Short mmCIF file of C-alpha atoms in Angstrom, two decimals:
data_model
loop_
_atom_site.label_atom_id
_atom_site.label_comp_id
_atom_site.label_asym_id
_atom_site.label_seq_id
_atom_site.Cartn_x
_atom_site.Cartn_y
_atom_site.Cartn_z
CA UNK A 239 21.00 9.39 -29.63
CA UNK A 240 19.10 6.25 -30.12
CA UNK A 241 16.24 5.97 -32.70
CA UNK A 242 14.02 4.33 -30.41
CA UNK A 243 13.09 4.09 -26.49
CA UNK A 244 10.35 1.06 -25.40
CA UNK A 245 9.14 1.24 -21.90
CA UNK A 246 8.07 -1.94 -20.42
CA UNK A 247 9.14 -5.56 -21.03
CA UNK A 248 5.90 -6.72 -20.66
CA UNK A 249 4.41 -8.87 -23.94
CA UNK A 250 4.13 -5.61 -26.02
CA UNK A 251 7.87 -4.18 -24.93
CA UNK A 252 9.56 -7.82 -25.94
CA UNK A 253 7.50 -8.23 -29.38
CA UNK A 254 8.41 -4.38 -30.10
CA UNK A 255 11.71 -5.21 -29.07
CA UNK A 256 12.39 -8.64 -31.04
CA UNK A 257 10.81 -7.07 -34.07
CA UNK A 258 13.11 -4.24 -33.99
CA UNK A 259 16.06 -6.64 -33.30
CA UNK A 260 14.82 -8.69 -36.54
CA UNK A 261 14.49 -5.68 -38.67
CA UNK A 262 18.55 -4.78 -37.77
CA UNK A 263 18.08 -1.02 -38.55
CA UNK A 264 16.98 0.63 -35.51
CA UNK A 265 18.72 1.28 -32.66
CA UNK A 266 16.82 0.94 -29.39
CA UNK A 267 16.63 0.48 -25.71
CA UNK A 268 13.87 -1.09 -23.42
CA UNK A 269 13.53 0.13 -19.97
CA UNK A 270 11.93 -1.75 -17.48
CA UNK A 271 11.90 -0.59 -13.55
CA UNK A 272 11.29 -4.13 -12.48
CA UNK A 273 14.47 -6.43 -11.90
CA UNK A 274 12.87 -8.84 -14.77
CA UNK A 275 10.72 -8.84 -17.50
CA UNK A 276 6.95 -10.47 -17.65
CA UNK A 277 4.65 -7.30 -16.70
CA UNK A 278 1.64 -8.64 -15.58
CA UNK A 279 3.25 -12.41 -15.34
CA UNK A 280 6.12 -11.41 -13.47
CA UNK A 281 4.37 -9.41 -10.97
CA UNK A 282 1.15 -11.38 -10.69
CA UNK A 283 2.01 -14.83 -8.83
CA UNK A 284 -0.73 -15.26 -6.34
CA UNK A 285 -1.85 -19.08 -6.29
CA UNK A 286 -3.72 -20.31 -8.96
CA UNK A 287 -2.96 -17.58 -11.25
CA UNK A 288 -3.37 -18.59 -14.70
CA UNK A 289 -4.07 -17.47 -18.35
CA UNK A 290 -7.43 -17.30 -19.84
CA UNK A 291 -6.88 -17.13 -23.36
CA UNK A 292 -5.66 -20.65 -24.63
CA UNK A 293 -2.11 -20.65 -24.55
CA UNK A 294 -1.32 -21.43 -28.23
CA UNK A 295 -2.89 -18.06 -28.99
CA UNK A 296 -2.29 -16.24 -26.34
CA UNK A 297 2.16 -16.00 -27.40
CA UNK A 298 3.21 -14.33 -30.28
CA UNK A 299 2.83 -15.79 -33.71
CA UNK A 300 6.57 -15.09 -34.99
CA UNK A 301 8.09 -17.49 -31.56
CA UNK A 302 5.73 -20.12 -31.59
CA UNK A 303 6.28 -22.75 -28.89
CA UNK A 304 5.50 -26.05 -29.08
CA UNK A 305 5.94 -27.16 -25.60
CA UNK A 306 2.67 -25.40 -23.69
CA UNK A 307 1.64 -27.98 -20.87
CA UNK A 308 -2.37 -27.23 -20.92
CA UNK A 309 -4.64 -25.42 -23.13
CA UNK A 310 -4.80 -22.34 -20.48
CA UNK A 311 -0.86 -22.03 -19.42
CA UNK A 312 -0.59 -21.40 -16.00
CA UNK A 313 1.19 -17.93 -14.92
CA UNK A 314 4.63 -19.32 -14.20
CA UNK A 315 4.72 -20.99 -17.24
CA UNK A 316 3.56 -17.69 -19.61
CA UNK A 317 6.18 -15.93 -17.41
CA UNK A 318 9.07 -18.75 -18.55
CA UNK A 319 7.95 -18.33 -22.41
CA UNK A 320 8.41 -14.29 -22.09
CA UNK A 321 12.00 -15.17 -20.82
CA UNK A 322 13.06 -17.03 -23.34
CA UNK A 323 11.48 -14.39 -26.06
CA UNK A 324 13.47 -12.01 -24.07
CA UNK A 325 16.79 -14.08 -25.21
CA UNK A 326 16.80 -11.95 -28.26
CA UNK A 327 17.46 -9.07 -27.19
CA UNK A 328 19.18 -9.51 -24.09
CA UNK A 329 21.82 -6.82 -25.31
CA UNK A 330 18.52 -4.01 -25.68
CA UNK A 331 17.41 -4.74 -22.24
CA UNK A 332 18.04 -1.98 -19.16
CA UNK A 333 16.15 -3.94 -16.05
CA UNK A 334 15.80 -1.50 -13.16
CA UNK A 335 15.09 1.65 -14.81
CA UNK A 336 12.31 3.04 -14.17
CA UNK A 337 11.12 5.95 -16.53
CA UNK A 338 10.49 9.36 -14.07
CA UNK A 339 9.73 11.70 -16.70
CA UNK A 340 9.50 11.87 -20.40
CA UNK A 341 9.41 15.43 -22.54
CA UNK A 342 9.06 16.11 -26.28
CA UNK A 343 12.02 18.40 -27.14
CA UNK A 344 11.31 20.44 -30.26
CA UNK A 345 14.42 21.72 -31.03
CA UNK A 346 16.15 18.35 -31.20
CA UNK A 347 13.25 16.94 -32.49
CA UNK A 348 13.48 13.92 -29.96
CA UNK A 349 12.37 12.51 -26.34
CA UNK A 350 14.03 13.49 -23.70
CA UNK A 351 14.23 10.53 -20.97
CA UNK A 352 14.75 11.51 -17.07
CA UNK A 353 15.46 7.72 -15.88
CA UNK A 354 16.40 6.08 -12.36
CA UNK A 355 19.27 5.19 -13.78
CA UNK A 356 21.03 8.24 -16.23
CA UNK A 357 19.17 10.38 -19.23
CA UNK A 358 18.15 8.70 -22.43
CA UNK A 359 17.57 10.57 -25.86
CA UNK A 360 15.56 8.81 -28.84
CA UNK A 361 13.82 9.59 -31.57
CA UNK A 362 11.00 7.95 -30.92
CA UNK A 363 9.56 6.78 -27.72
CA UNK A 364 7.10 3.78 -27.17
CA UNK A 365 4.88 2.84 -24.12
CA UNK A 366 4.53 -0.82 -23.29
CA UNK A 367 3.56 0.31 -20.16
CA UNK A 368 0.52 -1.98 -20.06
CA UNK A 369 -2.79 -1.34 -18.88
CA UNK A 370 -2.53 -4.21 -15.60
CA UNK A 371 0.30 -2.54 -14.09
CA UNK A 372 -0.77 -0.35 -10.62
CA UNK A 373 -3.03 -2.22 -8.17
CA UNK A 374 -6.53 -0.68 -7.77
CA UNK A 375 -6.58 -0.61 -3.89
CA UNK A 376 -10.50 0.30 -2.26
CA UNK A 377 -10.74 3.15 -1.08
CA UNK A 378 -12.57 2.01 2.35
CA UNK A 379 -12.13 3.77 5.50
CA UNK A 380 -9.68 1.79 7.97
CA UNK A 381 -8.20 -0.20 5.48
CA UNK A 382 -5.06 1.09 6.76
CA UNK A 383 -5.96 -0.06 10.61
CA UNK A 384 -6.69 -3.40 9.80
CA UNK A 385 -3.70 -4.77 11.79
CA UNK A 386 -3.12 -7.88 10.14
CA UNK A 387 -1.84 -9.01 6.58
CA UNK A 388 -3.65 -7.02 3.77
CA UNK A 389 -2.17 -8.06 0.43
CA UNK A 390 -3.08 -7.38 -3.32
CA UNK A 391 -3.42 -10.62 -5.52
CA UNK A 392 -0.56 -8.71 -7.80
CA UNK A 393 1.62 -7.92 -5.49
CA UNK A 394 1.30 -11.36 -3.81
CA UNK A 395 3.27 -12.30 -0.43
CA UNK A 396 4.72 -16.18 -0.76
CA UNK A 397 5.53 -16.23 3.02
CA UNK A 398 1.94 -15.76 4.08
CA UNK A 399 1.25 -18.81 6.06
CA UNK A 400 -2.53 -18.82 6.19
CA UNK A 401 -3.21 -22.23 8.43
CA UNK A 402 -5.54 -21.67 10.94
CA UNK A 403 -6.24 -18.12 9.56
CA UNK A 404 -9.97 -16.35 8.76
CA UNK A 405 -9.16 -15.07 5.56
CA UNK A 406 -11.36 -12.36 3.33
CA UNK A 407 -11.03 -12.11 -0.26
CA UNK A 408 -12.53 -8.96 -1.66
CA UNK A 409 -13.85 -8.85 -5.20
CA UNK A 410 -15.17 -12.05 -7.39
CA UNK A 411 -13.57 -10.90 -9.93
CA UNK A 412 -10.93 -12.83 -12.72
CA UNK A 413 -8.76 -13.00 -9.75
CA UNK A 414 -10.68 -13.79 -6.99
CA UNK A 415 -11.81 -16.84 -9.24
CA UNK A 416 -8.52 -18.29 -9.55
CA UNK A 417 -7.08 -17.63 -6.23
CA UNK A 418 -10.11 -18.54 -3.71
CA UNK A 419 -10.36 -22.25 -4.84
CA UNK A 420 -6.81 -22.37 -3.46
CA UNK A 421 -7.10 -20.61 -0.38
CA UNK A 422 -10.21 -23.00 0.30
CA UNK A 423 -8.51 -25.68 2.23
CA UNK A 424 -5.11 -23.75 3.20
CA UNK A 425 -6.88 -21.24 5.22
CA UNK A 426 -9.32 -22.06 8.07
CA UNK A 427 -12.12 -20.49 6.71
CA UNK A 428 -12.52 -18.08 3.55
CA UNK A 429 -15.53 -15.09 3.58
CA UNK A 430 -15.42 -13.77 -0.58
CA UNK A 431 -16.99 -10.48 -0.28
CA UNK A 432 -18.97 -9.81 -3.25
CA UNK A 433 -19.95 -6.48 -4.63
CA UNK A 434 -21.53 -7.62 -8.10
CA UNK A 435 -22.04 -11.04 -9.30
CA UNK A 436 -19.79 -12.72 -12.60
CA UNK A 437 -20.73 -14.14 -15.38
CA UNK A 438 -18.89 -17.57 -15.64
CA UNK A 439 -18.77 -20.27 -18.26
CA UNK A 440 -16.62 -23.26 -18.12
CA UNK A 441 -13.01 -23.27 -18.37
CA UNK A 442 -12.40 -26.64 -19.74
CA UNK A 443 -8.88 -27.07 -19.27
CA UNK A 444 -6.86 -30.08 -19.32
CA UNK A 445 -3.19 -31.01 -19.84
CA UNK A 446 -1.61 -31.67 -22.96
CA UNK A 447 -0.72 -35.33 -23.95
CA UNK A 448 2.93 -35.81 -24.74
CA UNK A 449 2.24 -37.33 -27.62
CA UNK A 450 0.24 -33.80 -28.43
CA UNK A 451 3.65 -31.67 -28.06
CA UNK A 452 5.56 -34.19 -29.73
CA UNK A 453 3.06 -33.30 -32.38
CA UNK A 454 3.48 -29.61 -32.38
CA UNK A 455 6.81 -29.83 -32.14
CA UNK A 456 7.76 -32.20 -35.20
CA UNK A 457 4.96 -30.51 -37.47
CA UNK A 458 4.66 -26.97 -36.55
CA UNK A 459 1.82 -26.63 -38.80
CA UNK A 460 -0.43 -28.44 -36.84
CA UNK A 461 0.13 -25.90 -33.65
CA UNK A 462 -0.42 -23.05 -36.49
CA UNK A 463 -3.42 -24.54 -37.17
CA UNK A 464 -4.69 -24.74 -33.48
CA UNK A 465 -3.72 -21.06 -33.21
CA UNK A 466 -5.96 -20.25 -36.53
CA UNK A 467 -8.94 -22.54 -34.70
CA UNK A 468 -9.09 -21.06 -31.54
CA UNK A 469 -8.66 -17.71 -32.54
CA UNK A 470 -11.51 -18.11 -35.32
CA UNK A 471 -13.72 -19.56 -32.58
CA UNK A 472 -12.63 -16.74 -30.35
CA UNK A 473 -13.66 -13.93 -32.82
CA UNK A 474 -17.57 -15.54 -32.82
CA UNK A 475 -17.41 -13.86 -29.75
CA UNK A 476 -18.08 -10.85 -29.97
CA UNK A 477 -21.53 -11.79 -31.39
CA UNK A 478 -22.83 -11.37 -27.83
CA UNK A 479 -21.33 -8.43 -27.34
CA UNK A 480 -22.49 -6.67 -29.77
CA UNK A 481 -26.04 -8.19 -28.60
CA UNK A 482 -27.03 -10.25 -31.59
CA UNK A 483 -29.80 -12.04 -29.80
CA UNK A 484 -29.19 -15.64 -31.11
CA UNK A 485 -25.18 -15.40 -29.84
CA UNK A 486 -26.25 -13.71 -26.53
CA UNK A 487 -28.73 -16.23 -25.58
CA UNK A 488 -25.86 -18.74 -26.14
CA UNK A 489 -23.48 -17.48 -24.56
CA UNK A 490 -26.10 -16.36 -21.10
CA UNK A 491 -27.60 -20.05 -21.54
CA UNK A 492 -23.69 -21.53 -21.37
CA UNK A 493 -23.09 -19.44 -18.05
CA UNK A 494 -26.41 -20.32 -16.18
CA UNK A 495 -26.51 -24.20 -17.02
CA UNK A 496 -22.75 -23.90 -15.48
CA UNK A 497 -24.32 -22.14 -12.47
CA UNK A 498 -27.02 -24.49 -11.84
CA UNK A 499 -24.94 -27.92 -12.49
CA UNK A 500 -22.20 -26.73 -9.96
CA UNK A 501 -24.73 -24.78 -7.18
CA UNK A 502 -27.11 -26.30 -5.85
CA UNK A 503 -28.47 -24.40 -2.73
CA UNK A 504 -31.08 -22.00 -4.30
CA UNK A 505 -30.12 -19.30 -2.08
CA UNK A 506 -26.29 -19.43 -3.00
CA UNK A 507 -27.31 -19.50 -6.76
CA UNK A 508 -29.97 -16.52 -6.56
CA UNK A 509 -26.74 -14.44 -5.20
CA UNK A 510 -23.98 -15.71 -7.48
CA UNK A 511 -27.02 -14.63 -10.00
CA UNK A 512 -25.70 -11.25 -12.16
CA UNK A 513 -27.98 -8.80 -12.18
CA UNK A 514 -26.88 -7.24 -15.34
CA UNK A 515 -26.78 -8.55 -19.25
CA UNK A 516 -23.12 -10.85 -19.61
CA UNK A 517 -20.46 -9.60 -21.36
CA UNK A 518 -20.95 -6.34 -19.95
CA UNK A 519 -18.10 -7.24 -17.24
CA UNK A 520 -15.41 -9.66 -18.12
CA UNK A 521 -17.09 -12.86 -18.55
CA UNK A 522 -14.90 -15.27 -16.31
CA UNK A 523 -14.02 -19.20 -17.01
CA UNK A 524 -13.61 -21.21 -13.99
CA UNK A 525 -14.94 -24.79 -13.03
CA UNK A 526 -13.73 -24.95 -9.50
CA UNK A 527 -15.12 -21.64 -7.91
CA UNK A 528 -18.55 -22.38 -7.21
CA UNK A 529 -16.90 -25.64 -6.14
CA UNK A 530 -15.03 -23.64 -3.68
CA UNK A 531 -18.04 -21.67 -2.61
CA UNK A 532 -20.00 -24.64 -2.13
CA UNK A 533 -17.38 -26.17 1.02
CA UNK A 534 -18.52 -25.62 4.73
CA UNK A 535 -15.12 -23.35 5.43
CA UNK A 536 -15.81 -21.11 2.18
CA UNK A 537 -19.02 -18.29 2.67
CA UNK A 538 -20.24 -16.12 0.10
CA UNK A 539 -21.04 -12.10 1.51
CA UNK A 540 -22.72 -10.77 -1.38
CA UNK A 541 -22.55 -7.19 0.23
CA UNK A 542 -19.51 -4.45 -0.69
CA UNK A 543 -17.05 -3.83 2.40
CA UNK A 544 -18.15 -0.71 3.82
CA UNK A 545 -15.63 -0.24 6.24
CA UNK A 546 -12.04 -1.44 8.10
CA UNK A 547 -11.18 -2.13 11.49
CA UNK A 548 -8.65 -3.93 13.69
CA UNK A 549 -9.57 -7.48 13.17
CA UNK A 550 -12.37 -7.36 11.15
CA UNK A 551 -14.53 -5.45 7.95
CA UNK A 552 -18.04 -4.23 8.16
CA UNK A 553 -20.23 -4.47 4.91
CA UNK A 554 -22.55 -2.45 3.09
CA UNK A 555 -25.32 -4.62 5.17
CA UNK A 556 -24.34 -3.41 8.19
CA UNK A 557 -22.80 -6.81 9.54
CA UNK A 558 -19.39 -7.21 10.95
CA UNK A 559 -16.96 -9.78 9.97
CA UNK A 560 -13.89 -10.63 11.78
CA UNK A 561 -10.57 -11.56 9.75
CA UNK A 562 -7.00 -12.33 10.29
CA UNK A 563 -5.84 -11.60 6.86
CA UNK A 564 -7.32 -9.50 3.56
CA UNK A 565 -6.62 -10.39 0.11
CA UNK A 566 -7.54 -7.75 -2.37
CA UNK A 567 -8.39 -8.85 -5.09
CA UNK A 568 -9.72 -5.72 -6.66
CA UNK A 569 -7.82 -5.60 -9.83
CA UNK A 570 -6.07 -2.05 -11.74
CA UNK A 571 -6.31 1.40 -13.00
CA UNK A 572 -7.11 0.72 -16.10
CA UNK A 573 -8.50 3.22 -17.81
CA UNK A 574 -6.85 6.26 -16.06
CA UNK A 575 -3.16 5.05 -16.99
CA UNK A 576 -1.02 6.01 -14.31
CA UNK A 577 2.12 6.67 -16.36
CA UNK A 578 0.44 9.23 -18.59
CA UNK A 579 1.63 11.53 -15.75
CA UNK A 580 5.14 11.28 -17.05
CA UNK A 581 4.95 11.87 -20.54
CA UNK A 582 4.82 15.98 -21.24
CA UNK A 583 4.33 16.63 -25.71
CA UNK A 584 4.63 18.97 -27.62
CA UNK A 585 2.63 21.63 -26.23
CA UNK A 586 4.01 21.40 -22.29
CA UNK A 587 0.50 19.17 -21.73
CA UNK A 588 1.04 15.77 -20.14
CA UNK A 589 -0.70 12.75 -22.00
CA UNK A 590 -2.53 12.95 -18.72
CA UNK A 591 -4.17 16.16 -19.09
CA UNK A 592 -4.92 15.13 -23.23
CA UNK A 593 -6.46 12.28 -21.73
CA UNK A 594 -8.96 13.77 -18.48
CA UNK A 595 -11.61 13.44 -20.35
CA UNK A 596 -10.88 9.67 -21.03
CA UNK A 597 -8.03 7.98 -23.13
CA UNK A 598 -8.67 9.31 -27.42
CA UNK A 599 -6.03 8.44 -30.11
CA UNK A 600 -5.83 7.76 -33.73
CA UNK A 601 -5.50 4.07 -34.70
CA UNK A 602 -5.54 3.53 -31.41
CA UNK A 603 -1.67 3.96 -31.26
CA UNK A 604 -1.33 7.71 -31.81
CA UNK A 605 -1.93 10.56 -29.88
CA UNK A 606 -2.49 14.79 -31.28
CA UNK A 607 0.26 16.58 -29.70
CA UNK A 608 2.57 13.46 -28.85
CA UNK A 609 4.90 13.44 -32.01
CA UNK A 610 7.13 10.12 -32.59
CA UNK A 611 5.15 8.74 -29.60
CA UNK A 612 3.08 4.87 -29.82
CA UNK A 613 1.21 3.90 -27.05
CA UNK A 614 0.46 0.06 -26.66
CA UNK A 615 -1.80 -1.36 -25.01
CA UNK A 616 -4.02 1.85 -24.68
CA UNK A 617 -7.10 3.63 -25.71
CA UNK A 618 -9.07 1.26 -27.33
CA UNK A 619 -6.40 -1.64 -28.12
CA UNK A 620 -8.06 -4.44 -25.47
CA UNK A 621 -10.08 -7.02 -26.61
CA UNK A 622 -13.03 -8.21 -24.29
CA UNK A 623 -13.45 -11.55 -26.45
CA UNK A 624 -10.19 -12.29 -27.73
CA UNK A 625 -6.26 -12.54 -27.62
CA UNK A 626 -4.60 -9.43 -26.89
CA UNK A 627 -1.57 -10.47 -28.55
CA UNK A 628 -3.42 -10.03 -31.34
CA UNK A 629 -3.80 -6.93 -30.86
CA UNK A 630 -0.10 -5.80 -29.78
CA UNK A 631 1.24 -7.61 -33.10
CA UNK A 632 -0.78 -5.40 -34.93
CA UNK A 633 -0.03 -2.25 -33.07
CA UNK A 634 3.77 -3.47 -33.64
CA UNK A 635 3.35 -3.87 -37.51
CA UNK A 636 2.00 -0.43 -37.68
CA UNK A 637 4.81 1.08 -35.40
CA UNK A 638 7.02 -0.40 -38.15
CA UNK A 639 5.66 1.24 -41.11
CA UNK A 640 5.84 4.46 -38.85
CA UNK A 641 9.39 4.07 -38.67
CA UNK A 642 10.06 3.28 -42.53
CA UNK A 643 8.08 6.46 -42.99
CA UNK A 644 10.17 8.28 -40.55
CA UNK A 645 13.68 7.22 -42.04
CA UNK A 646 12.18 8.05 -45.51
CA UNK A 647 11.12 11.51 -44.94
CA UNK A 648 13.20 12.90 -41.33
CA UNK A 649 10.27 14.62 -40.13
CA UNK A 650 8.72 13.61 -36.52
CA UNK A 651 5.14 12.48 -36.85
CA UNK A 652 2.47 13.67 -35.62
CA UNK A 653 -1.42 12.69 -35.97
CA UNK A 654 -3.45 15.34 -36.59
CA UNK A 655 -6.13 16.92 -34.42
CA UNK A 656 -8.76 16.19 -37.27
CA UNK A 657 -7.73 12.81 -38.28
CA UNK A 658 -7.78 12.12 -34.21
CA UNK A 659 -11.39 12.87 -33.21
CA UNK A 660 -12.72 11.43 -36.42
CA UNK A 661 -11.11 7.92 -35.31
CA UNK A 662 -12.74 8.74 -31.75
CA UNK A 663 -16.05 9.12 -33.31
CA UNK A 664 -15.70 5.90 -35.45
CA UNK A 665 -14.81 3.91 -32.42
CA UNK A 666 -17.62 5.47 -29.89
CA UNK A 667 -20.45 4.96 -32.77
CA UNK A 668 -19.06 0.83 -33.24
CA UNK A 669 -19.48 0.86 -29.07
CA UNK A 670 -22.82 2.98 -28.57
CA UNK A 671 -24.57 -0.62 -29.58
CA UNK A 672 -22.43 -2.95 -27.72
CA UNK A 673 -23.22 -4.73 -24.41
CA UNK A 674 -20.39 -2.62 -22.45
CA UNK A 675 -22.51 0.17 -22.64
CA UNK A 676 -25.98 -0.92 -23.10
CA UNK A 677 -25.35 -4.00 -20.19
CA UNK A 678 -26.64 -2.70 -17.56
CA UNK A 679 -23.27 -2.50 -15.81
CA UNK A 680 -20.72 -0.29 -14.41
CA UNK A 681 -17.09 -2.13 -15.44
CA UNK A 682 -12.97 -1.19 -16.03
CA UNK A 683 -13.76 -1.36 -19.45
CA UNK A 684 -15.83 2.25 -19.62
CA UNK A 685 -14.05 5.48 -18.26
CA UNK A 686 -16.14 6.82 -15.18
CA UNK A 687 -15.46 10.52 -16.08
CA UNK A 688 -16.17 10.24 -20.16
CA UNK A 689 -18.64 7.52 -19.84
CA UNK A 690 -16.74 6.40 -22.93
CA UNK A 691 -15.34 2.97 -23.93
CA UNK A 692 -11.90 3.89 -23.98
CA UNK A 693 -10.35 0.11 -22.72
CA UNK A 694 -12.00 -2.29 -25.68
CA UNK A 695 -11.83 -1.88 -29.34
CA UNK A 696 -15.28 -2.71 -30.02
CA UNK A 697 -15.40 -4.91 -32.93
CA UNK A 698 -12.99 -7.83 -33.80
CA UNK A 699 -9.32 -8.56 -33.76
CA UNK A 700 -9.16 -9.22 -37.39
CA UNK A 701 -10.94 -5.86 -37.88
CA UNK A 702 -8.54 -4.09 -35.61
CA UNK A 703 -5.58 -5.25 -37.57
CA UNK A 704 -6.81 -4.29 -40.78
CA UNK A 705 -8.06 -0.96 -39.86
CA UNK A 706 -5.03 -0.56 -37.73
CA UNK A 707 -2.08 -2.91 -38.21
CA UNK A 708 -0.44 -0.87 -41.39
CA UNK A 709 0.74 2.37 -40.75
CA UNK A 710 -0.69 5.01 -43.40
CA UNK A 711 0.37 8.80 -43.59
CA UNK A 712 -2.10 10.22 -44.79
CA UNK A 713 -3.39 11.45 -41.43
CA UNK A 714 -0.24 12.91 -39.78
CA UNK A 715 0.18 16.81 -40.22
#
């Protein structure tokens, strides 16, 4: 019997796990049904991909490194650092186990584990499943007959040769911004079929000097103190999104001064033009895809694909476009998590059927009827201005004092049904005023059944870990 089960070795499965390794108490076990660990950086490797979240903020603040080539890492490089955390605990790791089912057993007072590769037992189970982890593929009639290449920007094929190809990207989303300025060029022409318009401000990146990581890496204060920086000029943020009319003008003025200095055609602009209030969607950083859109063998649709057919996609317009090759980039399920099918509490209910009316917990971390079970990276634990790393060392710190509580008193835990709803009022009364809902906007952020902000945590990252990075008992039954 081990103490405790992690699922995923994704950024919140490795800091769980090196945390745990650190403390030398527990004993544990991550499973991960990939042959490697990274989550979303190990799976997503479509060209271009990048991080948008400056990399000295966007690792974890107890393995600091020094050596990050450019203020936004690119993917293959946030993919190396999550290797080398995963070092540590090489001994914990099971790759290529994929978690089938999970149950509550009562009796024993444990989770039972059906896995791909033998049972596990544990006291206490914890999803690092992520929320960026199952490909959203359109539901659009014919996708299936398109006859050529039709690939997902996560899931991306490296033997694609794409010379001489008419390629479609769909979505201009925080994908489709990274990938089509590379596919401009490499393919013979690019059509970037666009549904809604984004919000996008400039990236700014650049490489660091040498004589900057030399820096960081004889005086690690001074990369500390670039982590405090950006992360206090991160948290200004959410300002906007919490429509404060002085930060939102700011932050729209920033976005359509970028618009206008990088497209010029009028008619190009009025359709990269959002008709809805920014922040409401992701807000995007790029400074070479209006570039890309401006090049003769790079066109703008700014009409949904209706429909699929051999060769070709018809849009909402009515117009047909013919194609050689379809990249999706169309993002995940996000707020209906996919493994919440798996997981069966205390009561026989999944954690899908607690959560059909839209993800609910208590400190965003604990769920009614789920005892000894933390969830990371769900309801309510994103951030839509800031690092979520943040966020998952917080939900780690108060998964710790869980577990002190739990050795001291040999009881499973479980939040009660009280404590749970009031949290889920507190957190949809801190949204009701925020751009997400108010924006004008349909997004991944909002749960389409609930109507509910169940992705975000609506207020800051330093409010988020005070509020929720120390575990208190007061509200378990």
């Amino acid at each position: 019997m081990l103490d405790v089960a992690v699922v995923g070795a994704g950024f919140a499965g490795l800091g769980t796990a090196i945390q745990l390794a650190r403390r030398g108490r527990e004993s544990f076990v991550v499973l991960e049904r990939a042959d490697d660990v990274g989550g979303t950086w190990r799976d997503n490797t479509y060209p271009g991909v990048a991080c948008d979240v400056p990399s000295h903020l966007y690792s974890f603040s107890f393995a600091p490194d020094p050596g990050w080539s450019r203020v936004f890492a690119p993917g293959a490089e946030v993919q190396r650092y999550l290797r080398a955390c995963a070092r540590e605990v090489t001994d914990h790791l099971r790759l290529g186990c994929e978690v089938l089912d999970a149950a509550w057993d009562a009796r024993g007072e444990h989770w039972s584990l059906t896995t791909s590769t033998g049972p596990v037992r544990a006291r206490v189970l914890v999803l690092a499943a992520g929320r960026l982890t199952e490909p959203r593929i359109p539901d659009v009639p014919g996708l299936g007959e398109f006859g050529g290449p039709v690939v997902h920007t996560s899931r991306w094929d490296h033997g694609l040769d794409l010379t001489g190809r008419r390629v479609g990207v769909v979505g201009t989303g925080a994908s489709a911004v990274q990938v089509v300025p590379e596919l401009a060029g490499r393919a013979a022409h690019v059509d970037v079929f666009q549904r809604s318009a984004a919000w996008i401000v400039p990236r700014g990146d650049r490489p660091f000097s040498p004589a900057e990581r030399a820096g960081f890496a004889r005086d690690p204060e001074t990369a500390r103190r670039l982590r405090e920086d950006v992360f206090t000029d991160m948290e200004r943020g959410l300002a906007a999104r919490r429509l404060d009319p002085g930060a939102l003008e700011a932050l729209r003025r920033s976005a359509t001064e970028h618009l206008q200095a990088q497209v010029t055609d009028p008619g190009l602009r009025a359709a990269l033009t959002p008709d809805y209030e920014i922040g409401c969607k992701r807000v995007l950083l790029s400074d070479e895809f209006y570039p890309a859109l401006g090049r003769p063998d790079v066109r703008l649709v700014p009409s949904a694909v209706r429909s699929v057919a051999p060769g070709s996609v018809t849009t909402a317009d009515g117009r047909r476009h013919a194609l050689d090759v379809l990249v999706l980039a169309t993002g995940f399920h996000s707020t209906v998590q996919p493994y919440a099918a798996r997981v069966t509490g205390r009561d026989g209910r999944t954690l899908a059927q607690a959560w059909e009316g839209g993800m609910v917990s208590h400190a965003s971390t604990v769920v009614h009827g789920f005892p000894n079970l933390f969830v990371l990276d769900g309801p309510n634990a994103s951030l839509g201005h800031n690092s979520a790393v943040h966020v998952i060392e917080s939900q780690v710190g108060y998964l710790l004092g869980a577990l002190d509580h739990l050795a001291a008193t040999a009881r499973p835990l479980e939040v009660s049904l009280p404590a749970q709803r009031r949290y889920t009022e507190e957190v949809d009364a801190m949204a009701a005023d925020s751009v997400w809902l108010r924006g004008g906007c349909s997004s991944w952020y909002v749960d389409a059944r609930s109507g509910r902000l169940t992705l975000l945590w609506p207020d800051t990252a330093s409010e988020f870990r005070r509020r929720n990075g120390t575990f208190h008992p007061a509200p378990f039954s």
